[in-house]
Short mmCIF file of C-alpha atoms in Angstrom, two decimals:
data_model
loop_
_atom_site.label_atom_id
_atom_site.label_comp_id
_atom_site.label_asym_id
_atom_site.label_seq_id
_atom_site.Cartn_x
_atom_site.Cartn_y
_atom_site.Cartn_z
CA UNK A 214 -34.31 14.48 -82.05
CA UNK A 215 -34.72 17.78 -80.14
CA UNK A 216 -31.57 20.19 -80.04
CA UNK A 217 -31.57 22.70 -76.91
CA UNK A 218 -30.06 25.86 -76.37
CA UNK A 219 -29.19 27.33 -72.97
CA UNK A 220 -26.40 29.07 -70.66
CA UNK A 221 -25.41 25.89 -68.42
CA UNK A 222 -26.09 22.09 -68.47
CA UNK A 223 -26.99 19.91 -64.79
CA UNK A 224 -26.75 16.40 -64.19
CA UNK A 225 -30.60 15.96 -64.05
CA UNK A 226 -31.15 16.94 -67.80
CA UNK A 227 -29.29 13.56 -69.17
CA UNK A 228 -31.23 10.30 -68.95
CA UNK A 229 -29.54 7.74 -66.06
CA UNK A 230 -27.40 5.86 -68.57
CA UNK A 231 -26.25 7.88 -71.60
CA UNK A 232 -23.43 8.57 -73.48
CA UNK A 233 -22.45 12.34 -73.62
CA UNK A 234 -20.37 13.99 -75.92
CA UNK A 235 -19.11 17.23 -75.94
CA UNK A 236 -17.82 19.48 -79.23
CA UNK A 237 -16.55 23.06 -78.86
CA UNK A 238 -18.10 25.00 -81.79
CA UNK A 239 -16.60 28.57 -83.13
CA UNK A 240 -19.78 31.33 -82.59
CA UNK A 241 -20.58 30.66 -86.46
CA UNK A 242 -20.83 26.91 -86.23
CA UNK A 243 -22.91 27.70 -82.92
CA UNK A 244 -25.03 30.07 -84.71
CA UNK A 245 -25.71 27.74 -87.82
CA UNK A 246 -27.27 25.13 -85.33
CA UNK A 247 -29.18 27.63 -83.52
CA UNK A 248 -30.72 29.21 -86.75
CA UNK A 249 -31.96 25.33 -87.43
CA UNK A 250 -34.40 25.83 -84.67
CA UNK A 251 -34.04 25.35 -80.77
CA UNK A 252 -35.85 24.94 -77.68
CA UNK A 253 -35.29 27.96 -75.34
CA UNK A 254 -34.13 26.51 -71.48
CA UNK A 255 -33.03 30.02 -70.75
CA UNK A 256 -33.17 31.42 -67.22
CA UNK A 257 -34.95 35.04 -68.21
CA UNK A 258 -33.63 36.02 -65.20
CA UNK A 259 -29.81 35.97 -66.42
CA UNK A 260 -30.41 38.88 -68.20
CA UNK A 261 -26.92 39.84 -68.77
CA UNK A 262 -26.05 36.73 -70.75
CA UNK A 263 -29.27 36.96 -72.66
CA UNK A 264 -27.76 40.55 -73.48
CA UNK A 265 -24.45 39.68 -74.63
CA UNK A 266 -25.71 36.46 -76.72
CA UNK A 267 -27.60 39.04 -78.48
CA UNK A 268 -25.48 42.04 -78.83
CA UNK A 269 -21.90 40.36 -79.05
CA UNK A 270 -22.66 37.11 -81.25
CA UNK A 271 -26.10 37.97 -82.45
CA UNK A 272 -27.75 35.26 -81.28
CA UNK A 273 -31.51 34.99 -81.28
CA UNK A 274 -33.77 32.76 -79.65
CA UNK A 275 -36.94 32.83 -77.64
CA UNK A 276 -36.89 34.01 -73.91
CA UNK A 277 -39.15 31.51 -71.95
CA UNK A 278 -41.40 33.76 -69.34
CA UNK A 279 -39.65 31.30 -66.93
CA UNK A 280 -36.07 28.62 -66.81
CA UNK A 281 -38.12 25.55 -68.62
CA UNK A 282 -37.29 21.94 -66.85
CA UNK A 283 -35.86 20.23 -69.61
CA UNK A 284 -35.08 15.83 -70.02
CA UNK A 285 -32.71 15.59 -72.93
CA UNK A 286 -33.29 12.13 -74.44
CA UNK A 287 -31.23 9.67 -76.85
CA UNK A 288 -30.17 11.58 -79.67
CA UNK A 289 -31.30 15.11 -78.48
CA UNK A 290 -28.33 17.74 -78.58
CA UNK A 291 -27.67 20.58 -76.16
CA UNK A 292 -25.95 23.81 -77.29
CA UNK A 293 -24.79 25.64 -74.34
CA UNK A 294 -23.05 29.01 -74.18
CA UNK A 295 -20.86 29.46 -71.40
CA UNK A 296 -18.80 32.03 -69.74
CA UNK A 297 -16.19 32.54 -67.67
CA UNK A 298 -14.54 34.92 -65.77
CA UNK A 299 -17.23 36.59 -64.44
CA UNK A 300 -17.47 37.45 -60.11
CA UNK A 301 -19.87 36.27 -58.30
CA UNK A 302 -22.58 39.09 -57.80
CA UNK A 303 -22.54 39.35 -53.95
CA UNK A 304 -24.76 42.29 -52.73
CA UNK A 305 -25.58 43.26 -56.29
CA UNK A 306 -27.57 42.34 -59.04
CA UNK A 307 -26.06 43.00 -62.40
CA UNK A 308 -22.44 43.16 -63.53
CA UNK A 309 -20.25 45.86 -64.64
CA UNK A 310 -19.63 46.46 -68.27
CA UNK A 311 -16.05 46.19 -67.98
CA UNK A 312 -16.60 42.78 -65.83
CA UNK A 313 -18.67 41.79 -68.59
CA UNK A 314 -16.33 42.70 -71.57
CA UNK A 315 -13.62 41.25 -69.90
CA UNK A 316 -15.38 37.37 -69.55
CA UNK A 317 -14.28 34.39 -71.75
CA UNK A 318 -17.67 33.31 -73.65
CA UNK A 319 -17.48 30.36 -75.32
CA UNK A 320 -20.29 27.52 -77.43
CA UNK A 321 -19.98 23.78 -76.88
CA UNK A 322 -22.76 21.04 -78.25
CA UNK A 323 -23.44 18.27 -76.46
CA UNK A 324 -25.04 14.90 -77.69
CA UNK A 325 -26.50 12.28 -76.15
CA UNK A 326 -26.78 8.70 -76.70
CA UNK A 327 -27.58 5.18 -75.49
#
């Protein structure tokens, strides 16, 4: 068993027939798993997040030098911290403090299973 860590989750990571399920965790449960030990699938080039998982929970974990592929398996578990909230960034390339302190962050796990 494997447990993940990353900003998003796609269809592709799950095997073809699994069972998925989801828990919302408070940033101290989320934090508790993480210091366990994770594998990275971070995009280093969503810097922001990286930024605010850092400086506004204090979450730590390794940057990969580039967004891993990553094939979750039976009993692997996928923490995932998402946001919302946030515009699209149309002609620009980094968001606004304000835009930023203004997004909903939130942790979920995710399990999988036969």
């Amino acid at each position: 068993m494997k447990t993940y860590f990353g900003f998003g989750i796609a269809p592709s990571m799950f095997p073809a027939n699994c069972t998925i399920r989801k828990q919302e965790l408070s940033v101290e449960q989320a934090r508790g798993i993480i210091a366990e030990g994770v594998v990275s699938c971070l995009n280093p080039s969503h810097k922001v997040s990286i930024d605010v998982m850092e400086n506004k929970f204090g979450v730590k974990v390794e940057i990969p030098t580039k967004a891993p592929s990553v094939a979750l398996e039976n009993g692997d578990r996928l923490v995932v911290m998402g946001v919302s909230g946030l515009p699209r960034l149309e002609g620009r390339h980094e968001y606004t403090t304000d835009e930023v302190n203004s997004a909903k962050f939130s942790f979920a796990l995710f399990i999988v299973s036969e």
